[in-house]
CSV table of C-alpha atoms and ligand atoms in Angstrom, one decimal:
chain,number,residue,atom,x,y,z
Y,56,MET,CA,8.3,-0.3,10.0
Y,57,SER,CA,9.4,-0.8,13.6
Y,58,ASP,CA,12.0,-3.4,14.3
Y,59,LYS,CA,10.1,-4.1,17.5
Y,60,THR,CA,7.4,-5.7,15.4
Y,61,ARG,CA,9.8,-8.4,14.0
Y,62,ASP,CA,9.9,-11.5,15.9
Y,63,PRO,CA,13.4,-12.6,16.5
Y,64,LYS,CA,12.4,-16.1,17.4
Y,65,GLY,CA,10.9,-16.6,14.0
Y,66,ARG,CA,7.4,-17.4,15.4
Y,67,ARG,CA,4.3,-17.7,13.3
Y,68,ARG,CA,2.7,-14.4,12.6
Y,69,VAL,CA,-0.8,-13.3,12.3
Y,70,VAL,CA,-1.7,-11.5,9.2
Y,71,LYS,CA,-4.7,-9.5,8.4
Y,72,PHE,CA,-5.9,-7.8,5.2
Y,73,SER,CA,-8.6,-5.3,6.1
Y,74,PHE,CA,-10.3,-3.6,3.2
Y,75,TYR,CA,-12.3,-0.5,4.1
Y,76,ARG,CA,-15.0,1.2,2.2
Y,77,VAL,CA,-15.8,4.7,3.0
Y,78,ASP,CA,-19.5,6.0,2.9
Y,79,PRO,CA,-19.8,8.7,0.0
Y,80,ALA,CA,-21.5,10.9,2.8
Y,81,TRP,CA,-18.0,11.2,4.2
Y,82,ARG,CA,-16.9,13.2,1.2
Y,83,ALA,CA,-19.7,15.8,1.8
Y,84,LEU,CA,-18.7,16.5,5.3
Y,85,PRO,CA,-16.9,19.9,6.0
Y,86,SER,CA,-13.1,19.5,5.7
Y,87,SER,CA,-12.6,20.3,9.4
Y,88,GLU,CA,-14.7,17.3,10.3
Y,89,ARG,CA,-13.0,15.1,7.9
Y,90,GLU,CA,-9.6,16.3,9.0
Y,91,CYS,CA,-10.5,15.4,12.7
Y,92,GLY,CA,-11.7,11.9,11.6
Y,93,THR,CA,-8.6,11.2,9.5
Y,94,ARG,CA,-6.2,12.5,12.3
Y,95,ALA,CA,-8.0,10.2,14.8
Y,96,VAL,CA,-7.6,7.1,12.5
Y,97,SER,CA,-3.8,8.0,11.8
Y,98,ASP,CA,-3.2,8.5,15.5
Y,99,THR,CA,-4.9,5.0,16.2
Y,100,VAL,CA,-2.9,3.2,13.7
Y,101,GLN,CA,0.2,4.9,15.0
Y,102,ALA,CA,-0.6,3.8,18.6
Y,103,PHE,CA,-0.4,0.1,17.4
Y,104,SER,CA,3.0,0.4,15.7
Y,105,ASP,CA,4.8,-1.2,18.6
Y,106,ARG,CA,2.6,-4.4,18.2
Y,107,LEU,CA,1.7,-4.5,14.6
Y,108,GLN,CA,3.5,-3.8,11.3
Y,109,ILE,CA,0.8,-2.0,9.4
Y,110,ARG,CA,1.0,-0.9,5.7
Y,111,SER,CA,-1.6,1.3,4.1
Y,112,TYR,CA,-2.7,1.2,0.4
Y,113,SER,CA,-5.4,3.2,-1.4
Y,114,LEU,CA,-7.8,1.5,-3.9
Y,115,VAL,CA,-9.5,4.7,-5.0
Y,116,GLY,CA,-9.8,4.4,-8.7
Y,117,THR,CA,-8.7,0.9,-8.8
Y,118,ARG,CA,-11.5,-1.0,-7.2
Y,119,GLY,CA,-15.3,0.0,-7.0
Y,120,ASP,CA,-16.1,-1.6,-3.8
Y,121,ALA,CA,-13.3,-0.9,-1.5
Y,122,ASP,CA,-11.3,2.3,-0.9
Y,123,LEU,CA,-8.3,1.4,1.3
Y,124,LEU,CA,-6.3,-1.6,2.7
Y,125,LEU,CA,-4.6,-1.9,6.1
Y,126,TRP,CA,-2.2,-4.8,5.8
Y,127,GLN,CA,-1.4,-5.9,9.4
Y,128,ILE,CA,1.1,-8.3,10.7
Y,129,GLY,CA,1.6,-9.1,14.4
Y,130,ASP,CA,1.8,-11.8,17.0
Y,131,GLU,CA,-1.6,-11.6,18.7
Y,132,LEU,CA,-5.0,-11.9,17.1
Y,133,GLU,CA,-6.3,-9.6,19.9
Y,134,ASP,CA,-4.1,-6.8,18.6
Y,135,ILE,CA,-5.8,-7.1,15.3
Y,136,GLN,CA,-9.2,-7.1,16.8
Y,137,GLN,CA,-8.5,-4.2,19.1
Y,138,LEU,CA,-7.2,-2.0,16.2
Y,139,ALA,CA,-10.4,-2.6,14.3
Y,140,SER,CA,-12.4,-1.8,17.2
Y,141,PHE,CA,-10.5,1.5,18.0
Y,142,ILE,CA,-10.9,2.6,14.3
Y,143,ASN,CA,-14.6,2.1,14.6
Y,144,GLY,CA,-14.6,4.2,17.7
Y,145,THR,CA,-13.0,7.2,15.9
Y,146,PRO,CA,-15.3,10.0,14.3
Y,147,MET,CA,-14.5,8.3,11.0
Y,148,GLY,CA,-15.8,4.9,12.3
Y,149,PRO,CA,-19.6,5.5,11.3
Y,150,TYR,CA,-18.5,6.2,7.8
Y,151,LEU,CA,-16.5,2.9,7.4
Y,152,THR,CA,-17.4,-0.5,6.5
Y,153,MET,CA,-15.1,-3.5,5.9
Y,154,PRO,CA,-16.5,-5.3,2.8
Y,155,TYR,CA,-13.6,-7.7,2.5
Y,156,SER,CA,-11.5,-9.0,5.5
Y,157,TYR,CA,-9.0,-11.8,5.3
Y,158,LEU,CA,-7.4,-13.4,8.2
Y,159,ALA,CA,-4.3,-15.7,7.8
Y,160,MET,CA,-0.9,-16.8,9.3
Y,161,THR,CA,2.6,-17.6,8.1
Y,162,ARG,CA,3.8,-21.0,8.1
Y,163,PRO,CA,6.6,-23.1,6.2
Y,164,SER,CA,5.7,-24.2,2.8
Y,165,ILE,CA,5.5,-27.9,2.4
Y,166,TYR,CA,7.0,-27.7,-1.2
Y,167,VAL,CA,10.7,-27.5,-1.9
Y,168,SER,CA,12.1,-24.9,-4.0
Y,169,ARG,CA,15.3,-26.2,-5.8
Y,170,GLU,CA,17.2,-22.9,-4.9
Y,171,GLU,CA,16.0,-22.3,-1.3
Y,172,GLY,CA,14.9,-25.8,0.0
Y,173,ARG,CA,11.9,-26.0,1.9
Y,174,GLY,CA,10.1,-22.7,2.6
Y,175,GLU,CA,10.5,-21.2,5.9
Y,176,ARG,CA,8.0,-18.4,5.5
Y,177,LEU,CA,7.4,-17.9,9.3
Y,178,GLU,CA,8.5,-14.1,8.9
Y,179,LEU,CA,6.9,-11.7,6.5
Y,180,HIS,CA,8.8,-8.7,5.4
Y,181,PRO,CA,6.9,-6.4,3.3
Y,182,GLY,CA,9.2,-4.5,0.9
Y,183,ASP,CA,8.7,-1.0,-0.4
Y,184,SER,CA,7.1,-1.7,-3.9
Y,185,LYS,CA,4.6,0.8,-5.3
Y,186,TYR,CA,1.9,-1.8,-5.8
Y,187,LEU,CA,0.4,-4.8,-3.9
Y,188,PHE,CA,-1.9,-7.2,-5.6
Y,189,VAL,CA,-3.9,-9.3,-3.1
Y,190,TYR,CA,-6.4,-12.1,-3.6
Y,191,PRO,CA,-8.0,-15.1,-1.4
Y,192,PHE,CA,-7.2,-18.4,-2.9
Y,193,VAL,CA,-8.9,-21.9,-2.7
Y,194,LYS,CA,-7.6,-25.1,-4.2
Y,195,THR,CA,-10.0,-27.9,-5.2
Y,196,ARG,CA,-10.2,-30.9,-2.8
Y,197,GLU,CA,-8.8,-33.1,-5.6
Y,198,TRP,CA,-5.5,-31.3,-5.2
Y,199,TYR,CA,-5.1,-32.6,-1.7
Y,200,GLN,CA,-5.9,-36.2,-2.7
Y,201,LEU,CA,-2.8,-36.1,-5.0
Y,202,SER,CA,0.5,-37.5,-3.5
Y,203,LEU,CA,2.9,-34.8,-2.2
Y,204,ASP,CA,5.4,-36.1,-5.0
Y,205,GLN,CA,2.7,-35.4,-7.7
Y,206,ARG,CA,2.0,-31.9,-6.2
Y,207,GLN,CA,5.8,-31.1,-5.8
Y,208,LYS,CA,6.2,-31.8,-9.6
Y,209,MET,CA,3.4,-29.4,-10.5
Y,210,MET,CA,4.8,-26.9,-8.0
Y,211,ASP,CA,8.2,-27.1,-9.5
Y,212,GLU,CA,6.6,-25.7,-12.8
Y,213,HIS,CA,4.9,-23.1,-10.8
Y,214,ILE,CA,8.1,-21.9,-9.0
Y,215,ARG,CA,10.0,-22.1,-12.3
Y,216,ILE,CA,7.5,-19.7,-13.9
Y,217,GLY,CA,7.6,-17.4,-10.8
Y,218,ARG,CA,11.3,-17.1,-11.0
Y,219,LYS,CA,11.1,-15.6,-14.6
Y,220,TYR,CA,9.6,-12.5,-13.0
Y,221,PRO,CA,12.0,-11.4,-10.3
Y,222,SER,CA,10.4,-8.0,-10.1
Y,223,VAL,CA,7.4,-9.7,-8.4
Y,224,LYS,CA,7.6,-10.8,-4.8
Y,225,LEU,CA,5.1,-13.3,-3.7
Y,226,ASN,CA,3.8,-13.5,-0.1
Y,227,THR,CA,1.9,-16.6,0.7
Y,228,THR,CA,-0.2,-16.8,3.8
Y,229,TYR,CA,-2.4,-19.6,5.2
Y,230,SER,CA,-6.0,-19.3,6.3
Y,231,PHE,CA,-7.1,-23.1,6.6
Y,232,GLY,CA,-9.7,-23.1,9.3
Y,233,LEU,CA,-9.2,-19.5,10.3
Y,234,ASP,CA,-11.2,-17.9,7.5
Y,235,ASP,CA,-13.2,-18.8,4.5
Y,236,GLN,CA,-10.2,-19.1,2.1
Y,237,GLU,CA,-7.3,-21.5,2.2
Y,238,PHE,CA,-4.6,-19.0,1.3
Y,239,VAL,CA,-4.2,-15.1,1.0
Y,240,VAL,CA,-1.5,-14.3,-1.6
Y,241,SER,CA,-0.1,-10.9,-2.0
Y,242,PHE,CA,2.3,-9.9,-4.7
Y,243,GLU,CA,4.5,-6.8,-4.3
Y,244,THR,CA,5.9,-5.1,-7.4
Y,245,ASP,CA,6.8,-1.8,-9.0
Y,246,GLU,CA,5.8,-3.3,-12.5
Y,247,PRO,CA,2.1,-4.2,-12.8
Y,248,ALA,CA,2.7,-5.4,-16.4
Y,249,ASP,CA,5.1,-8.2,-15.0
Y,250,PHE,CA,2.5,-9.3,-12.6
Y,251,LEU,CA,-0.1,-9.4,-15.3
Y,252,ASP,CA,2.3,-11.5,-17.6
Y,253,LEU,CA,3.1,-13.8,-14.6
Y,254,VAL,CA,-0.5,-14.5,-13.9
Y,255,MET,CA,-1.3,-15.1,-17.5
Y,256,GLU,CA,1.7,-17.6,-17.8
Y,257,LEU,CA,0.6,-19.3,-14.6
Y,258,ARG,CA,-2.8,-20.0,-16.1
Y,259,GLU,CA,-1.1,-22.5,-18.5
Y,260,ALA,CA,0.6,-24.2,-15.6
Y,261,LYS,CA,-0.8,-27.7,-14.3
Y,262,THR,CA,-1.4,-26.2,-11.0
Y,263,SER,CA,-4.1,-23.8,-12.4
Y,264,LEU,CA,-6.3,-26.9,-13.0
Y,265,TYR,CA,-6.7,-27.3,-9.2
Y,266,THR,CA,-7.6,-23.8,-8.5
Y,267,LEU,CA,-11.2,-23.5,-7.2
Y,268,ARG,CA,-11.3,-19.7,-6.6
Y,269,ASP,CA,-8.9,-16.9,-6.8
Y,270,THR,CA,-11.0,-13.8,-6.7
Y,271,PRO,CA,-11.8,-11.0,-5.7
Y,272,ILE,CA,-8.5,-9.5,-6.9
Y,273,PHE,CA,-7.4,-6.1,-5.3
Y,274,SER,CA,-4.9,-3.8,-7.1
Y,275,CYS,CA,-3.6,-1.6,-4.2
Y,276,ILE,CA,-1.3,1.5,-4.4
Y,277,ALA,CA,1.1,1.9,-1.5
Y,278,MET,CA,0.9,5.2,0.2
Y,279,GLY,CA,1.5,6.5,3.7
Y,280,LEU,CA,-1.5,6.5,5.9
Y,281,LYS,CA,-2.3,10.1,5.7
Y,282,GLU,CA,-2.0,10.2,1.9
Y,283,THR,CA,-4.2,7.0,1.8
Y,284,LEU,CA,-6.9,8.8,3.8
Y,285,ASP,CA,-6.4,12.0,1.8
Y,286,SER,CA,-6.9,10.0,-1.4
Y,287,LEU,CA,-10.5,9.3,-0.3
Y,288,THR,CA,-11.5,12.9,-1.1
Y,289,GLY,CA,-8.5,14.4,-2.9
Y,290,ALA,CA,-8.8,17.5,-0.6
Y,291,HIS,CA,-11.1,19.0,-3.1
Y,292,GLU,CA,-12.4,21.7,-0.7
Y,293,GLU,CA,-9.3,23.6,-1.5
Y,294,ARG,CA,-10.6,24.1,-5.1
Y,295,SER,CA,-13.4,26.2,-6.3
Y,296,THR,CA,-14.8,25.7,-9.7
Y,297,GLN,CA,-13.3,28.9,-10.8
Y,298,ALA,CA,-10.0,28.0,-9.4
Y,299,VAL,CA,-9.8,24.8,-11.3
Y,300,GLU,CA,-10.5,26.7,-14.4
Y,301,ASN,CA,-7.6,28.9,-13.9
Y,302,ALA,CA,-4.0,28.0,-14.0
Y,303,TRP,CA,-3.2,29.4,-10.6
Y,304,GLN,CA,-4.8,27.9,-7.7
Y,305,LYS,CA,-4.9,28.6,-3.9
Y,306,VAL,CA,-3.5,25.7,-2.0
Y,307,ALA,CA,-2.7,27.1,1.4
Y,308,ASP,CA,-2.3,30.2,3.8
Y,309,ALA,CA,1.3,31.2,3.8
Y,310,SER,CA,1.1,31.9,7.7
Y,311,ALA,CA,0.2,28.2,8.1
Y,312,LEU,CA,3.7,27.3,6.5
Y,313,PRO,CA,6.4,28.9,8.6
Y,314,PRO,CA,10.1,28.6,7.5
Y,315,GLY,CA,11.4,25.0,7.9
Y,316,SER,CA,7.8,23.5,7.6
Y,317,SER,CA,6.1,21.5,4.9
Y,318,ARG,CA,2.7,20.1,4.1
Y,319,VAL,CA,0.7,18.1,1.4
Y,320,VAL,CA,-1.7,20.0,-0.8
Y,321,TYR,CA,-3.6,19.2,-3.9
Y,322,TYR,CA,-3.2,21.0,-7.1
Y,323,ARG,CA,-5.6,19.9,-10.0
Y,324,GLY,CA,-5.7,16.5,-8.5
Y,325,ASP,CA,-1.9,16.1,-8.0
Y,326,GLN,CA,-0.7,15.4,-4.6
Y,327,VAL,CA,2.1,18.1,-4.0
Y,328,ALA,CA,4.6,18.7,-1.3
Y,329,ILE,CA,5.2,22.3,-0.4
Y,330,PHE,CA,8.1,23.5,1.6
Y,331,ASN,CA,9.0,26.8,3.2
Y,332,VAL,CA,12.7,26.9,2.6
Y,333,GLY,CA,14.0,30.0,4.3
Y,334,GLY,CA,11.0,32.1,3.4
Y,335,GLU,CA,10.8,30.8,-0.2
Y,336,ILE,CA,8.1,28.4,-1.1
Y,337,ARG,CA,9.0,25.3,-3.2
Y,338,ALA,CA,6.6,22.8,-4.6
Y,339,ILE,CA,7.4,19.3,-5.9
Y,340,SER,CA,5.2,16.1,-6.5
Y,341,ASN,CA,4.7,14.5,-3.1
Y,342,ARG,CA,5.2,10.9,-4.2
Y,343,CYS,CA,8.7,9.7,-4.5
Y,344,SER,CA,9.2,8.1,-8.0
Y,345,HIS,CA,11.0,5.2,-6.3
Y,346,ALA,CA,8.2,3.7,-4.2
Y,347,ASN,CA,5.8,6.4,-3.4
Y,348,GLY,CA,7.4,7.8,-0.1
Y,349,SER,CA,5.8,11.1,1.1
Y,350,LEU,CA,8.4,13.8,0.3
Y,351,ALA,CA,6.5,16.2,2.6
Y,352,GLU,CA,8.0,14.1,5.4
Y,353,GLY,CA,11.4,14.3,4.0
Y,354,THR,CA,14.5,16.5,4.9
Y,355,VAL,CA,15.3,19.6,2.9
Y,356,GLU,CA,19.1,20.2,2.3
Y,357,ASP,CA,20.8,22.4,-0.1
Y,358,GLY,CA,17.8,23.1,-2.4
Y,359,SER,CA,16.8,19.4,-2.5
Y,360,VAL,CA,14.5,17.0,-0.6
Y,361,ILE,CA,15.6,13.7,0.8
Y,362,CYS,CA,12.9,11.0,0.8
Y,363,PRO,CA,12.3,9.5,4.3
Y,364,SER,CA,11.9,6.0,3.0
Y,365,HIS,CA,15.1,5.2,1.3
Y,366,ARG,CA,16.9,8.6,1.0
Y,367,SER,CA,16.4,9.3,-2.7
Y,368,ARG,CA,17.3,13.0,-3.2
Y,369,PHE,CA,15.4,15.3,-5.5
Y,370,ASP,CA,16.3,18.8,-6.7
Y,371,LEU,CA,13.6,21.1,-5.7
Y,372,THR,CA,13.8,23.3,-8.7
Y,373,THR,CA,14.1,20.7,-11.5
Y,374,GLY,CA,12.6,17.6,-9.8
Y,375,GLU,CA,15.7,15.5,-11.0
Y,376,PRO,CA,16.8,12.7,-8.9
Y,377,LEU,CA,20.3,13.4,-7.5
Y,378,GLU,CA,21.1,10.3,-5.5
Y,379,GLY,CA,19.5,7.3,-4.1
Y,380,PRO,CA,17.4,4.5,-5.6
Y,381,ALA,CA,14.9,6.7,-7.5
Y,382,ALA,CA,15.6,7.1,-11.2
Y,383,ARG,CA,12.7,9.2,-12.5
Y,384,PRO,CA,12.3,12.8,-12.2
Y,385,LEU,CA,9.5,14.5,-10.5
Y,386,ARG,CA,7.2,17.2,-11.4
Y,387,THR,CA,7.9,20.7,-9.8
Y,388,TYR,CA,5.3,23.5,-9.7
Y,389,SER,CA,5.4,27.2,-10.1
Y,390,VAL,CA,4.6,29.0,-6.7
Y,391,ARG,CA,3.2,32.6,-6.4
Y,392,LEU,CA,2.7,34.4,-3.1
Y,393,GLU,CA,-0.2,36.9,-2.9
Y,394,HIS,CA,-0.4,38.5,0.5
Y,395,ASP,CA,-1.0,35.6,2.8
Y,396,VAL,CA,-2.0,33.1,0.1
Y,397,VAL,CA,0.1,30.5,-1.6
Y,398,LEU,CA,-0.8,29.9,-5.2
Y,399,LEU,CA,0.5,26.9,-7.2
Y,400,GLY,CA,0.8,27.2,-11.0
Y,401,PRO,CA,1.4,24.7,-13.9
Y,402,SER,CA,4.2,22.2,-13.5
Y,403,THR,CA,7.6,23.7,-14.5
Y,404,ALA,CA,9.1,20.3,-15.5
N,1290,LIG,S1,10.3,5.7,-1.6
N,1290,LIG,FE1,12.2,4.7,-1.8
N,1290,LIG,S2,13.6,6.5,-1.9
N,1290,LIG,FE2,11.6,7.3,-1.8
């Protein structure tokens, strides 16, 4: 995320959650057309990175009516509008709809947290968690008729429960008058089970009596934009039926992977980063076990790859984490070269 997108004056930020759905016809297009479309979307999003913080998430497999989320934070509503319009203008645009769209802003909370005082949530700083859970939220009108003191007492309980789950980070944004909901809440975590337990426990809190609506709920998996777009199809064109039945599968042409280069391929549904290290091809699961950073964009050094997100280092032979915040090993894959063809075989770890 660019520092240029952070507002040093702490002004209110505009926040947009755009959930896109991809027409199934997109998946039937030739891979060259899809690649051209996804590249245009990636380039468009990239072109806005000096004006908007943009995080991408895949919902493929977690939600039936939306496929990807672009979470945007910026200063001007017009930038958000322009980005949507430019995406519509890409070759992928005719295949995209936005079934869910939530507009909000940051603002200070009126409730006081004992530990932090009154909330000053003018800035939003998305972390690097693997998962994001998002939902629009509306309270009953009775809630607003209670005195601030009564509401604060109930919020104290709510805040106390939240503090029991430090692995879950809450971002509250406000939509009053801007959009249909009153709030959009998003929870970042690496531990979905903690989020589930938190939400269950909050149902017993008094504040829950005053919830009018808190659906639909979106479970989103953090990925780089390219991987998010790739997740729409799983790059299945690279796999023939016969290849899937065999252990070895063609994933790339060796001539397209010169020494020092890398790329993302798919092997039996796994997203795999392959590297040409001095003429030798190495293959490791592409998603960093810390927070899903794309290792294909990492740096290769001394037989290991360094994640571009927070510099976890993984051994390319064993997949073991060698340094940095990642604790879990990654899968590595057997590689065979046949003439100009790179074949991947079963995982070696
Ligand atoms: S995503 Fe954090 S180190 Fe890789």
